[in-house]
Each structure stands twice: as C-alpha cells, then as structure tokens.
Short mmCIF file of C-alpha atoms in Angstrom, two decimals:
data_model
loop_
_atom_site.label_atom_id
_atom_site.label_comp_id
_atom_site.label_asym_id
_atom_site.label_seq_id
_atom_site.Cartn_x
_atom_site.Cartn_y
_atom_site.Cartn_z
CA MET A 1 0.00 0.00 0.00
CA PRO A 2 1.51 3.40 -0.94
CA THR A 3 2.13 6.27 1.46
CA ILE A 4 -1.02 8.29 2.07
CA LEU A 5 -1.10 12.04 1.51
CA PHE A 6 -4.32 14.03 1.53
CA HIS A 7 -4.63 16.27 -1.52
CA GLU A 8 -7.59 18.36 -0.35
CA ILE A 9 -8.39 20.62 2.58
CA VAL A 10 -11.52 18.60 3.32
CA PHE A 11 -11.61 14.88 2.57
CA GLY A 12 -13.98 11.98 3.11
CA PRO A 13 -16.08 11.28 4.96
CA ILE A 14 -14.29 8.06 5.84
CA HIS A 15 -15.03 5.43 8.42
CA SER A 16 -12.59 5.87 11.28
CA ARG A 17 -11.70 2.90 13.47
CA ARG A 18 -11.97 5.14 16.50
CA LEU A 19 -14.36 7.98 15.63
CA GLY A 20 -17.08 6.69 13.30
CA VAL A 21 -18.11 8.60 10.14
CA SER A 22 -15.36 11.19 10.02
CA LEU A 23 -14.98 14.22 7.77
CA GLY A 24 -11.26 14.90 7.54
CA MET A 25 -9.56 18.30 7.66
CA ASN A 26 -6.04 18.86 6.33
CA LEU A 27 -4.50 22.25 7.20
CA LEU A 28 -1.12 21.24 5.81
CA PRO A 29 0.49 21.11 2.35
CA TYR A 30 -1.44 18.96 -0.12
CA ASP A 31 1.73 17.65 -1.76
CA GLY A 32 3.93 17.03 1.26
CA LYS A 33 4.15 16.72 5.01
CA LEU A 34 4.71 19.18 7.84
CA CYS A 35 5.08 17.80 11.35
CA SER A 36 6.98 18.43 14.57
CA PHE A 37 7.25 14.65 15.04
CA ASP A 38 8.69 12.22 12.50
CA CYS A 39 7.03 9.00 13.64
CA ILE A 40 8.47 5.86 12.12
CA TYR A 41 4.94 4.45 11.72
CA CYS A 42 3.35 7.52 10.09
CA GLU A 43 1.13 6.68 7.10
CA CYS A 44 2.25 9.97 5.50
CA GLY A 45 5.89 8.83 5.41
CA PHE A 46 9.09 10.35 6.76
CA ASN A 47 9.36 14.14 6.83
CA LYS A 48 12.53 14.15 4.72
CA ASP A 49 10.82 12.32 1.86
CA PHE A 50 7.88 14.71 1.53
CA ARG A 51 9.28 18.21 1.94
CA THR A 52 7.24 20.92 0.24
CA LYS A 53 7.37 24.63 -0.54
CA THR A 54 3.60 24.79 -0.99
CA LYS A 55 1.86 27.42 1.13
CA LEU A 56 -0.59 26.38 3.80
CA PRO A 57 -4.26 27.01 2.99
CA ASP A 58 -5.40 30.26 4.56
CA ARG A 59 -8.30 30.57 6.98
CA GLU A 60 -10.74 31.86 4.34
CA ASN A 61 -10.02 28.95 2.00
CA VAL A 62 -10.43 26.43 4.79
CA ARG A 63 -13.76 27.93 5.80
CA ALA A 64 -15.04 27.98 2.21
CA ALA A 65 -13.95 24.38 1.57
CA LEU A 66 -15.59 23.15 4.76
CA GLU A 67 -18.88 24.97 4.16
CA ASP A 68 -19.02 23.66 0.59
CA LYS A 69 -18.50 20.11 1.82
CA LEU A 70 -21.06 20.38 4.61
CA LEU A 71 -23.64 21.68 2.16
CA SER A 72 -22.86 18.79 -0.18
CA LEU A 73 -23.22 16.23 2.61
CA ARG A 74 -26.56 17.69 3.63
CA ARG A 75 -27.84 17.45 0.05
CA GLU A 76 -26.69 13.82 -0.09
CA GLY A 77 -28.30 12.96 3.24
CA ILE A 78 -24.97 11.99 4.83
CA THR A 79 -24.46 12.92 8.48
CA PRO A 80 -20.90 12.95 9.84
CA ASP A 81 -20.28 11.83 13.40
CA VAL A 82 -17.18 13.94 13.66
CA ILE A 83 -15.08 16.57 11.90
CA THR A 84 -11.47 15.50 12.41
CA PHE A 85 -8.34 17.61 12.05
CA ALA A 86 -5.41 15.39 11.10
CA GLY A 87 -4.08 15.41 7.52
CA ASN A 88 -0.48 15.57 6.35
CA GLY A 89 1.20 16.22 9.67
CA GLU A 90 0.49 18.24 12.81
CA PRO A 91 -2.62 20.46 12.46
CA THR A 92 -1.82 22.77 15.37
CA MET A 93 1.25 24.05 13.47
CA HIS A 94 -1.05 26.14 11.26
CA PRO A 95 -0.64 29.81 12.29
CA GLU A 96 -4.41 30.41 12.00
CA PHE A 97 -5.40 27.26 13.89
CA LYS A 98 -7.43 29.04 16.56
CA GLY A 99 -9.47 31.04 14.03
CA ILE A 100 -10.04 27.95 11.91
CA ILE A 101 -11.39 26.10 14.94
CA ASP A 102 -13.74 29.04 15.64
CA ASP A 103 -14.99 28.88 12.03
CA THR A 104 -15.44 25.12 12.24
CA ILE A 105 -17.51 25.38 15.41
CA GLU A 106 -19.74 27.99 13.77
CA LEU A 107 -20.28 25.93 10.60
CA ARG A 108 -20.80 22.70 12.54
CA ASN A 109 -23.44 24.38 14.67
CA ARG A 110 -25.21 25.61 11.53
CA TYR A 111 -25.22 22.43 9.45
CA PHE A 112 -24.60 19.38 11.69
CA PRO A 113 -24.96 20.46 15.32
CA ASP A 114 -24.68 16.91 16.64
CA ALA A 115 -21.28 16.30 15.03
CA LYS A 116 -18.27 16.47 17.31
CA ILE A 117 -15.00 18.18 16.45
CA SER A 118 -11.79 16.23 17.01
CA VAL A 119 -8.15 17.22 16.70
CA LEU A 120 -5.42 14.57 16.55
CA THR A 121 -2.30 16.24 17.91
CA ASN A 122 1.14 15.30 19.16
CA GLY A 123 0.74 17.97 21.86
CA MET A 124 4.04 19.68 21.05
CA HIS A 125 2.39 23.08 20.54
CA LEU A 126 0.27 23.27 23.68
CA ASN A 127 2.76 25.81 25.01
CA LYS A 128 1.12 28.30 22.62
CA PRO A 129 -1.86 29.84 24.48
CA GLU A 130 -3.97 30.11 21.32
CA VAL A 131 -3.53 26.40 20.57
CA PHE A 132 -4.50 25.31 24.07
CA GLU A 133 -7.48 27.69 24.07
CA ALA A 134 -8.71 26.31 20.74
CA LEU A 135 -8.43 22.71 21.92
CA GLN A 136 -10.45 23.53 25.02
CA LYS A 137 -13.36 24.65 22.80
CA ILE A 138 -13.82 21.34 20.99
CA GLU A 139 -15.31 18.04 22.10
CA ASN A 140 -12.34 15.78 21.39
CA PRO A 141 -8.80 17.02 21.91
CA ILE A 142 -6.93 13.76 21.20
CA VAL A 143 -3.32 13.97 22.34
CA LYS A 144 -0.50 11.50 21.78
CA LEU A 145 1.62 9.68 24.37
CA ASP A 146 3.28 6.61 22.88
CA SER A 147 5.58 5.92 25.82
CA ALA A 148 6.46 7.13 29.28
CA LEU A 149 10.16 6.77 28.46
CA ASP A 150 12.05 9.54 26.67
CA LYS A 151 14.35 7.06 24.94
CA THR A 152 11.39 5.25 23.38
CA VAL A 153 9.69 8.45 22.23
CA ARG A 154 12.93 9.60 20.60
CA LEU A 155 13.12 6.31 18.71
CA LEU A 156 9.42 5.88 17.89
CA ASP A 157 8.08 9.44 17.49
CA ARG A 158 11.32 11.35 16.85
CA PRO A 159 10.26 14.84 18.03
CA ASN A 160 12.20 17.60 16.29
CA ALA A 161 12.60 19.68 19.46
CA PRO A 162 15.94 18.85 21.15
CA GLY A 163 14.47 19.74 24.54
CA TYR A 164 11.49 17.38 24.26
CA SER A 165 10.70 15.32 27.33
CA VAL A 166 7.75 13.20 28.37
CA ALA A 167 7.67 15.05 31.70
CA LYS A 168 7.10 18.38 29.92
CA GLN A 169 4.32 16.87 27.82
CA VAL A 170 2.62 15.39 30.86
CA GLU A 171 2.60 18.82 32.54
CA ARG A 172 1.00 20.30 29.42
CA TYR A 173 -1.61 17.56 29.34
CA LYS A 174 -2.46 18.10 33.00
CA ARG A 175 -3.79 21.53 32.07
CA PHE A 176 -6.81 19.80 30.49
CA LYS A 177 -7.77 18.58 33.98
CA GLY A 178 -8.78 15.22 32.57
CA ASP A 179 -11.08 16.58 29.86
CA PHE A 180 -9.22 15.07 26.92
CA ILE A 181 -8.55 11.79 25.13
CA LEU A 182 -5.15 10.13 25.32
CA GLN A 183 -4.01 8.22 22.23
CA THR A 184 -1.25 5.60 22.22
CA MET A 185 0.18 3.63 19.31
CA PHE A 186 1.61 0.25 20.31
CA VAL A 187 4.12 -1.31 17.95
CA ARG A 188 6.93 -3.86 17.83
CA GLY A 189 9.83 -4.42 15.48
CA ARG A 190 13.14 -2.86 14.54
CA PHE A 191 14.34 0.47 13.21
CA GLU A 192 17.90 1.36 12.25
CA GLY A 193 19.15 -1.74 13.99
CA LYS A 194 17.35 -1.04 17.28
CA GLU A 195 14.59 -3.13 18.84
CA ILE A 196 11.26 -1.37 19.38
CA ASP A 197 8.56 -2.68 21.68
CA ASN A 198 6.46 -0.35 23.81
CA THR A 199 4.36 -3.26 25.11
CA THR A 200 6.97 -4.65 27.53
CA GLU A 201 6.14 -4.71 31.24
CA GLU A 202 8.65 -1.90 31.85
CA GLU A 203 6.93 0.24 29.22
CA ILE A 204 3.35 -0.53 30.23
CA SER A 205 3.94 -0.06 33.97
CA ALA A 206 5.54 3.35 33.44
CA TRP A 207 2.86 4.37 30.92
CA LEU A 208 0.05 3.33 33.28
CA GLU A 209 1.49 5.53 36.02
CA LEU A 210 1.24 8.52 33.70
CA VAL A 211 -2.28 7.52 32.63
CA ARG A 212 -3.23 7.38 36.31
CA ALA A 213 -1.74 10.83 36.93
CA LEU A 214 -3.42 12.39 33.89
CA ASN A 215 -6.79 10.64 34.37
CA PRO A 216 -8.09 11.35 30.83
CA ARG A 217 -11.75 10.71 30.14
CA GLU A 218 -10.77 8.09 27.54
CA VAL A 219 -7.68 6.26 26.30
CA MET A 220 -7.45 5.20 22.64
CA ILE A 221 -5.24 2.14 22.19
CA TYR A 222 -4.30 1.11 18.68
CA THR A 223 -1.63 -0.39 16.46
CA ILE A 224 -0.48 0.06 12.86
CA ASP A 225 -3.13 -0.44 10.19
CA ARG A 226 -1.37 0.74 7.03
CA GLU A 227 2.03 0.53 5.42
CA THR A 228 4.71 2.28 7.48
CA PRO A 229 7.85 4.09 6.27
CA ALA A 230 9.95 1.93 8.62
CA LYS A 231 9.66 -1.49 7.04
CA GLU A 232 10.44 -3.74 10.02
CA LEU A 233 7.48 -2.83 12.21
CA GLU A 234 4.79 -5.28 13.30
CA LYS A 235 1.18 -4.99 14.38
CA VAL A 236 0.51 -5.79 18.02
CA PRO A 237 -2.15 -8.53 18.26
CA VAL A 238 -5.59 -7.36 19.35
CA GLY A 239 -5.48 -9.73 22.31
CA ASP A 240 -2.39 -7.95 23.64
CA LEU A 241 -4.04 -4.56 23.16
CA GLN A 242 -7.09 -5.75 25.05
CA LYS A 243 -4.89 -6.87 27.97
CA ILE A 244 -3.41 -3.37 28.12
CA ALA A 245 -6.90 -1.89 27.91
CA ALA A 246 -8.07 -4.02 30.82
CA ARG A 247 -5.33 -2.54 32.98
CA VAL A 248 -6.42 0.98 32.00
CA GLU A 249 -10.03 0.13 32.77
CA GLY A 250 -8.82 -1.09 36.16
CA LEU A 251 -7.98 2.56 36.82
CA GLY A 252 -11.60 3.47 36.09
CA ILE A 253 -10.82 4.99 32.68
CA GLN A 254 -12.77 4.19 29.52
CA THR A 255 -10.75 2.63 26.69
CA ASN A 256 -11.23 2.29 22.97
CA VAL A 257 -9.23 -0.49 21.29
CA ALA A 258 -8.56 -0.55 17.54
CA GLY A 259 -6.52 -3.52 16.34
#
C-alpha cells in the first residue's frame, strides 16, 4: 500500500476505526508533510521524503472548503459523526489554527450540530496559548503519548525539538484537567538496527502511572493499520491490546481499542 497524503483541505467522509463517520480536515500542504514529530509508523511517510514549498491554505479557503463540503453532505443525506483535524502532519502548526477552529464550530453548529469536532495532535504546541485555548473549545482534543520513556519516544516518534521530554508533555496535558482523550500507538519491530517494543512490562507499567496521573476521560489504544515508512514494524495482536486496555479500565478509565 503506498504512502497516504491528503490532496484536499476537506476529505472523506471516511469510516474511522476510533471515531465513526469522520470528515477529515487537512491544514497542511497537499503535496507534502509538515510535522513536529517524524514518527516511524506515520502513514504519511518520513518528513525528509515529503518536503514541500507549498503554502498552507489560509483561513478563508479552509472555511469555504468546509462549508461547501457540509452543504454537499446535507444534500446527499450523509451525516458525519465527527469533523477531524489530522491530515499531512500536525494540524496545530497552522498559524491560524485558533481562528479555523472558531470557524469550524460555527459551521458545525449551523449544518450538523450533533457532530463532534476532534483534533489529533502530538501535543508539542500546547505551550502556545492560542492552541490550548482552541483545543479547550472542541469536544475531542486527542493527544499523543506513545511511551512514558524519553528514549522510546525519541526512537518511535522522533520529536524535532531537542528539549522534548515526556515530563514536559505530561505537565502540558495536565492543564486539560482530565477533559481530553489520550491516544497511544503500540508497535513492535526494529528500526535502524534497534529493537522497538512499547508493550513490555517496563513500558506498560511506566505508561500506566502517567495515565493514572493524567486521568483522561478516555484512552485510545491502537496499532499500525497501514504501510509504514519503517519497514520492520509489526502490528501488536488485538489480544495484547485488550490486555493493556483491561489494565487501564482497572484505573476506572474508559478505553477504545482498535486492532
């Protein structure tokens, strides 16, 4: 299966394993990738392979594209469960992210008031007040935490900030006061000669301690579903994911497992 890039501002709707009938939003270049992580499992590929000089869509174009699509869906009798910001990288990197979220809320309320708004984010830009404020306005801020160990995150997610640490991210996530969804990708395999497995007891025990401290309203547990740029990665069996989920549920936290 080839690498997936989204060539439109608004795409779908598609059926999401985790969110239902999802209308996708891409605030990033249509012909490349822009992300503050460089995850070795990313369906969009490695950052270095998809560099672009294309400008980001501006707020007015995003609003027009979304309204046009919502009108089309209403004519077709299709009702989205969710409007999801993801696309070709990290959506919160867009300089007009806050205004775009305000526009999306307004249009959602007008055309499909029961649809939720979700943002899939690596959480790297929560230090920007306007990003955090925007994420507090939506129903589903979905933030990433693939490991409690810095060494694993640097191997698996490869943040481009030299000063990245899990501890800093956890402090940022605590500002949601539990009103957010935590998303974790579990994967096994090898990359550049190093073993990768964030399902070991060491990994899971440390991760569960952070889940306990953060107390999100939901934890999304999933594994790879599409071709990955790192070729020696393996899906984690659903049974193993369900065992991890049972330990999260033991903390009194709802889980959503996608194998």
